């Protein structure tokens, strides 16, 4: 064991693995973005990652963004909501997040729309789709996606749809994981056929520390990486 366990080394290793997966899949190096997921980690960890050139950070609670942001106000960074967002937190998300990747239902879309309209702002969103049978996973059922996007396009002009997001089934069976990612990619293609005006579907946010290489092979344009960069999470301590 000679490899040093620093955040710089972990980020470099994740980037190498991303590049290797791109090469295997015949995709250009640099075609997959890295979204570091800082949930449960303190502001100092975000600062350390920012010093390595990372600029966007995934969080899954609006309260946590609120807690961390003041200590990091000197940094040029953005927050991305990736966790289940309660409708009564739409105000906080519209104020503090540069992007929401976990948009999965209309009442949330309408709540965000109202807040953004009042603030005169727009927000990039990805639609989270449920590709896994696990009841614990959030997301819009794939078959509801076409109607959902049409409604967003007509009723929520402050939401700029940029693509789709999913979480794969948590399983040791790589084929089951791959099937989730493939389902998202196929849904993207199907939805593109609908050519809904104002809706862009270029981005596919899929893959986490345990499965991002499979996601890249299946077409991910960004991977959301927490523990492989920041270390193991301790939910008890971090709330
Ligand atoms: C926590 C989380 C991640 C990152 O998970 P790791 O396994 O730590 O890489 C990615 N996406 C979502 C939606 C998450 O909640």
Tab-separated table of C-alpha atoms and ligand atoms in Angstrom:
chain	number	residue	atom	x	y	z
A	1	UNK	CA	0.000	0.000	0.000
A	2	UNK	CA	1.840	3.076	-1.150
A	3	UNK	CA	-1.073	5.179	-2.383
A	4	UNK	CA	-1.681	8.130	-0.090
A	5	UNK	CA	-5.191	8.575	1.194
A	6	UNK	CA	-5.785	12.261	0.595
A	7	UNK	CA	-8.791	13.859	-1.028
A	8	UNK	CA	-6.574	14.881	-3.949
A	9	UNK	CA	-5.544	11.263	-4.469
A	10	UNK	CA	-9.139	10.042	-4.231
A	11	UNK	CA	-10.395	12.617	-6.732
A	12	UNK	CA	-7.544	11.756	-9.099
A	13	UNK	CA	-8.389	8.083	-8.795
A	14	UNK	CA	-12.082	8.667	-9.475
A	15	UNK	CA	-11.174	10.742	-12.533
A	16	UNK	CA	-8.902	7.964	-13.791
A	17	UNK	CA	-11.681	5.442	-13.379
A	18	UNK	CA	-14.092	7.747	-15.217
A	19	UNK	CA	-11.621	8.104	-18.082
A	20	UNK	CA	-11.021	4.356	-18.208
A	21	UNK	CA	-14.763	3.672	-18.339
A	22	UNK	CA	-15.125	6.241	-21.137
A	23	UNK	CA	-12.346	4.511	-23.066
A	24	UNK	CA	-13.969	1.095	-22.616
A	25	UNK	CA	-17.270	2.484	-23.845
A	26	UNK	CA	-15.676	4.216	-26.827
A	27	UNK	CA	-16.639	7.606	-25.456
A	28	UNK	CA	-14.364	10.649	-25.528
A	29	UNK	CA	-12.360	11.347	-22.370
A	30	UNK	CA	-13.925	14.307	-20.620
A	31	UNK	CA	-17.451	13.482	-21.777
A	32	UNK	CA	-18.578	12.625	-18.239
A	33	UNK	CA	-18.799	15.280	-15.537
A	34	UNK	CA	-18.048	14.598	-11.896
A	35	UNK	CA	-20.555	15.855	-9.329
A	36	UNK	CA	-19.058	15.489	-5.861
A	37	UNK	CA	-21.694	14.687	-3.232
A	38	UNK	CA	-20.836	16.435	0.026
A	39	UNK	CA	-23.918	15.464	2.057
A	40	UNK	CA	-23.114	14.786	5.727
A	41	UNK	CA	-19.578	16.211	5.339
A	42	UNK	CA	-18.591	19.495	6.956
A	43	UNK	CA	-17.900	22.777	5.166
A	44	UNK	CA	-14.159	22.170	5.519
A	45	UNK	CA	-14.452	19.102	3.278
A	46	UNK	CA	-16.208	21.186	0.631
A	47	UNK	CA	-13.479	23.796	0.922
A	48	UNK	CA	-10.826	21.143	0.404
A	49	UNK	CA	-12.639	19.830	-2.685
A	50	UNK	CA	-13.086	23.349	-4.048
A	51	UNK	CA	-9.326	23.869	-3.743
A	52	UNK	CA	-8.975	20.888	-6.098
A	53	UNK	CA	-11.079	22.680	-8.689
A	54	UNK	CA	-14.500	21.194	-7.946
A	55	UNK	CA	-17.265	23.771	-8.210
A	56	UNK	CA	-20.655	22.061	-7.929
A	57	UNK	CA	-21.660	20.041	-4.893
A	58	UNK	CA	-24.534	17.620	-4.500
A	59	UNK	CA	-26.579	17.724	-1.316
A	60	UNK	CA	-29.784	15.983	-0.386
A	61	UNK	CA	-31.215	18.314	2.226
A	62	UNK	CA	-31.921	22.010	1.843
A	63	UNK	CA	-31.193	22.479	5.563
A	64	UNK	CA	-27.684	21.184	5.056
A	65	UNK	CA	-27.029	23.651	2.244
A	66	UNK	CA	-28.238	26.421	4.553
A	67	UNK	CA	-25.880	25.262	7.290
A	68	UNK	CA	-22.795	24.985	5.099
A	69	UNK	CA	-23.197	27.932	2.760
A	70	UNK	CA	-22.378	30.789	5.194
A	71	UNK	CA	-18.956	29.329	6.022
A	72	UNK	CA	-18.186	28.979	2.325
A	73	UNK	CA	-19.474	32.333	1.132
A	74	UNK	CA	-16.009	33.327	-0.114
A	75	UNK	CA	-15.969	30.427	-2.595
A	76	UNK	CA	-17.398	30.412	-6.097
A	77	UNK	CA	-19.399	27.201	-5.741
A	78	UNK	CA	-22.910	25.997	-6.542
A	79	UNK	CA	-25.272	23.620	-4.787
A	80	UNK	CA	-27.143	20.882	-6.559
A	81	UNK	CA	-30.126	19.215	-4.894
A	82	UNK	CA	-30.038	15.477	-5.513
A	83	UNK	CA	-32.176	14.176	-2.658
A	84	UNK	CA	-35.893	13.797	-2.211
A	85	UNK	CA	-37.310	17.285	-1.936
A	86	UNK	CA	-40.422	17.910	0.126
A	87	UNK	CA	-42.820	20.381	-1.396
A	88	UNK	CA	-42.626	22.597	1.675
A	89	UNK	CA	-38.865	22.937	1.029
A	90	UNK	CA	-39.351	24.281	-2.501
A	91	UNK	CA	-38.782	27.827	-1.289
A	92	UNK	CA	-35.383	26.920	0.158
A	93	UNK	CA	-34.348	24.980	-2.914
A	94	UNK	CA	-35.387	27.790	-5.241
A	95	UNK	CA	-33.317	30.212	-3.188
A	96	UNK	CA	-30.193	28.173	-2.448
A	97	UNK	CA	-29.752	25.605	-5.208
A	98	UNK	CA	-28.384	26.266	-8.683
A	99	UNK	CA	-30.020	23.080	-9.886
A	100	UNK	CA	-32.463	20.393	-8.746
A	101	UNK	CA	-31.881	16.860	-10.029
A	102	UNK	CA	-34.633	15.263	-7.972
A	103	UNK	CA	-37.726	16.725	-9.607
A	104	UNK	CA	-40.172	13.835	-9.581
A	105	UNK	CA	-43.712	15.170	-9.272
A	106	UNK	CA	-45.989	17.964	-10.335
A	107	UNK	CA	-46.831	19.476	-6.982
A	108	UNK	CA	-43.108	20.044	-6.422
A	109	UNK	CA	-42.721	21.504	-9.922
A	110	UNK	CA	-45.579	23.919	-9.295
A	111	UNK	CA	-44.187	24.934	-5.901
A	112	UNK	CA	-40.770	25.612	-7.426
A	113	UNK	CA	-42.368	27.494	-10.298
A	114	UNK	CA	-44.242	29.797	-7.904
A	115	UNK	CA	-41.097	30.590	-5.894
A	116	UNK	CA	-38.920	31.141	-8.948
A	117	UNK	CA	-41.508	33.295	-10.644
A	118	UNK	CA	-41.699	35.484	-7.554
A	119	UNK	CA	-37.919	35.808	-7.541
A	120	UNK	CA	-37.726	36.373	-11.290
A	121	UNK	CA	-35.329	33.444	-11.684
A	122	UNK	CA	-35.022	30.221	-13.604
A	123	UNK	CA	-33.665	26.909	-12.383
A	124	UNK	CA	-32.049	24.005	-14.212
A	125	UNK	CA	-33.759	20.731	-13.381
A	126	UNK	CA	-33.332	17.067	-14.126
A	127	UNK	CA	-36.335	14.792	-13.848
A	128	UNK	CA	-35.696	11.903	-11.474
A	129	UNK	CA	-37.056	8.671	-12.866
A	130	UNK	CA	-37.657	5.495	-10.916
A	131	UNK	CA	-35.861	2.697	-12.755
A	132	UNK	CA	-35.502	0.382	-9.771
A	133	UNK	CA	-38.205	-1.807	-8.252
A	134	UNK	CA	-37.163	-0.888	-4.701
A	135	UNK	CA	-40.032	0.901	-2.950
A	136	UNK	CA	-37.522	3.124	-1.120
A	137	UNK	CA	-36.357	4.750	-4.343
A	138	UNK	CA	-38.022	7.970	-5.354
A	139	UNK	CA	-38.729	9.039	-8.883
A	140	UNK	CA	-41.344	9.404	-11.535
A	141	UNK	CA	-42.560	6.130	-13.080
A	142	UNK	CA	-41.056	6.053	-16.598
A	143	UNK	CA	-44.438	5.689	-18.262
A	144	UNK	CA	-45.552	8.988	-16.746
A	145	UNK	CA	-42.550	10.904	-18.089
A	146	UNK	CA	-43.971	12.048	-21.443
A	147	UNK	CA	-47.064	13.663	-19.932
A	148	UNK	CA	-44.994	15.072	-17.059
A	149	UNK	CA	-42.583	16.807	-19.427
A	150	UNK	CA	-45.408	18.217	-21.512
A	151	UNK	CA	-47.019	19.659	-18.396
A	152	UNK	CA	-43.705	21.139	-17.242
A	153	UNK	CA	-43.203	22.743	-20.621
A	154	UNK	CA	-46.598	24.377	-20.580
A	155	UNK	CA	-47.033	25.232	-16.884
A	156	UNK	CA	-43.539	25.741	-15.453
A	157	UNK	CA	-41.526	28.111	-17.647
A	158	UNK	CA	-39.096	28.893	-14.793
A	159	UNK	CA	-37.923	25.264	-14.796
A	160	UNK	CA	-35.392	24.535	-17.514
A	161	UNK	CA	-35.439	20.795	-18.110
A	162	UNK	CA	-31.925	19.606	-18.994
A	163	UNK	CA	-32.168	15.847	-18.715
A	164	UNK	CA	-32.920	12.868	-16.512
A	165	UNK	CA	-31.563	11.435	-13.277
A	166	UNK	CA	-31.876	8.024	-11.680
A	167	UNK	CA	-30.582	5.812	-8.889
A	168	UNK	CA	-30.016	2.187	-9.813
A	169	UNK	CA	-31.162	-0.721	-7.706
A	170	UNK	CA	-28.765	-1.434	-4.857
A	171	UNK	CA	-27.570	-4.901	-5.764
A	172	UNK	CA	-24.479	-7.045	-6.270
A	173	UNK	CA	-26.007	-8.151	-9.552
A	174	UNK	CA	-24.272	-5.925	-12.102
A	175	UNK	CA	-26.838	-6.861	-14.752
A	176	UNK	CA	-29.691	-5.595	-12.594
A	177	UNK	CA	-27.832	-2.339	-11.991
A	178	UNK	CA	-27.034	-1.996	-15.687
A	179	UNK	CA	-30.688	-2.539	-16.582
A	180	UNK	CA	-31.668	0.523	-14.532
A	181	UNK	CA	-29.166	2.758	-16.318
A	182	UNK	CA	-30.123	1.348	-19.685
A	183	UNK	CA	-33.793	2.030	-18.948
A	184	UNK	CA	-32.996	5.698	-18.328
A	185	UNK	CA	-31.040	5.944	-21.565
A	186	UNK	CA	-33.884	4.333	-23.506
A	187	UNK	CA	-36.400	6.658	-21.911
A	188	UNK	CA	-34.230	9.616	-22.964
A	189	UNK	CA	-34.372	8.398	-26.557
A	190	UNK	CA	-38.099	7.820	-26.414
A	191	UNK	CA	-38.705	11.272	-24.957
A	192	UNK	CA	-36.522	12.896	-27.594
A	193	UNK	CA	-38.873	11.526	-30.232
A	194	UNK	CA	-41.602	13.585	-28.645
A	195	UNK	CA	-39.577	16.757	-29.297
A	196	UNK	CA	-41.303	18.752	-26.576
A	197	UNK	CA	-40.535	22.392	-27.092
A	198	UNK	CA	-38.350	23.956	-24.401
A	199	UNK	CA	-37.319	20.579	-23.013
A	200	UNK	CA	-33.660	19.564	-23.365
A	201	UNK	CA	-32.673	16.013	-22.613
A	202	UNK	CA	-28.921	16.033	-23.156
A	203	UNK	CA	-27.938	15.168	-19.609
A	204	UNK	CA	-28.139	11.783	-17.886
A	205	UNK	CA	-27.150	11.937	-14.204
A	206	UNK	CA	-26.592	8.351	-13.147
A	207	UNK	CA	-23.992	6.382	-11.234
A	208	UNK	CA	-22.645	6.707	-7.685
A	209	UNK	CA	-19.455	5.493	-5.961
A	210	UNK	CA	-20.464	1.845	-6.202
A	211	UNK	CA	-21.753	1.723	-9.758
A	212	UNK	CA	-20.536	4.720	-11.786
A	213	UNK	CA	-18.459	2.743	-14.245
A	214	UNK	CA	-21.499	0.750	-15.348
A	215	UNK	CA	-23.451	4.004	-15.640
A	216	UNK	CA	-20.780	5.489	-17.897
A	217	UNK	CA	-20.852	2.413	-20.104
A	218	UNK	CA	-24.608	2.964	-20.392
A	219	UNK	CA	-24.382	6.642	-21.295
A	220	UNK	CA	-24.139	8.731	-18.111
A	221	UNK	CA	-23.079	12.327	-18.769
A	222	UNK	CA	-22.476	12.952	-15.079
A	223	UNK	CA	-21.824	10.766	-12.077
A	224	UNK	CA	-22.648	11.686	-8.479
A	225	UNK	CA	-19.785	10.611	-6.233
A	226	UNK	CA	-19.837	10.891	-2.453
A	227	UNK	CA	-17.960	8.267	-0.458
A	228	UNK	CA	-15.261	7.571	-3.063
A	229	UNK	CA	-14.165	11.191	-2.646
A	230	UNK	CA	-15.159	12.232	0.862
A	231	UNK	CA	-14.948	8.891	2.664
A	232	UNK	CA	-17.532	6.831	4.515
A	233	UNK	CA	-20.563	8.726	5.775
A	234	UNK	CA	-21.652	8.772	9.376
A	235	UNK	CA	-25.320	9.686	9.286
A	236	UNK	CA	-25.714	9.516	13.041
A	237	UNK	CA	-23.165	12.218	13.651
A	238	UNK	CA	-23.916	14.483	10.735
A	239	UNK	CA	-27.694	14.361	11.058
B	1	LIG	C1	-25.631	10.021	-1.511
B	1	LIG	C2	-26.018	10.065	-2.940
B	1	LIG	C3	-25.069	9.850	-3.950
B	1	LIG	C4	-23.615	9.516	-3.685
B	1	LIG	O1	-23.512	8.278	-3.073
B	1	LIG	P1	-22.090	7.552	-2.868
B	1	LIG	O2	-22.429	6.125	-2.847
B	1	LIG	O3	-21.540	8.048	-1.583
B	1	LIG	O4	-21.221	7.926	-4.007
B	1	LIG	C5	-25.496	9.957	-5.256
B	1	LIG	N1	-26.786	10.245	-5.566
B	1	LIG	C6	-27.708	10.442	-4.625
B	1	LIG	C7	-29.102	10.760	-5.041
B	1	LIG	C8	-27.367	10.366	-3.283
B	1	LIG	O5	-28.311	10.567	-2.361
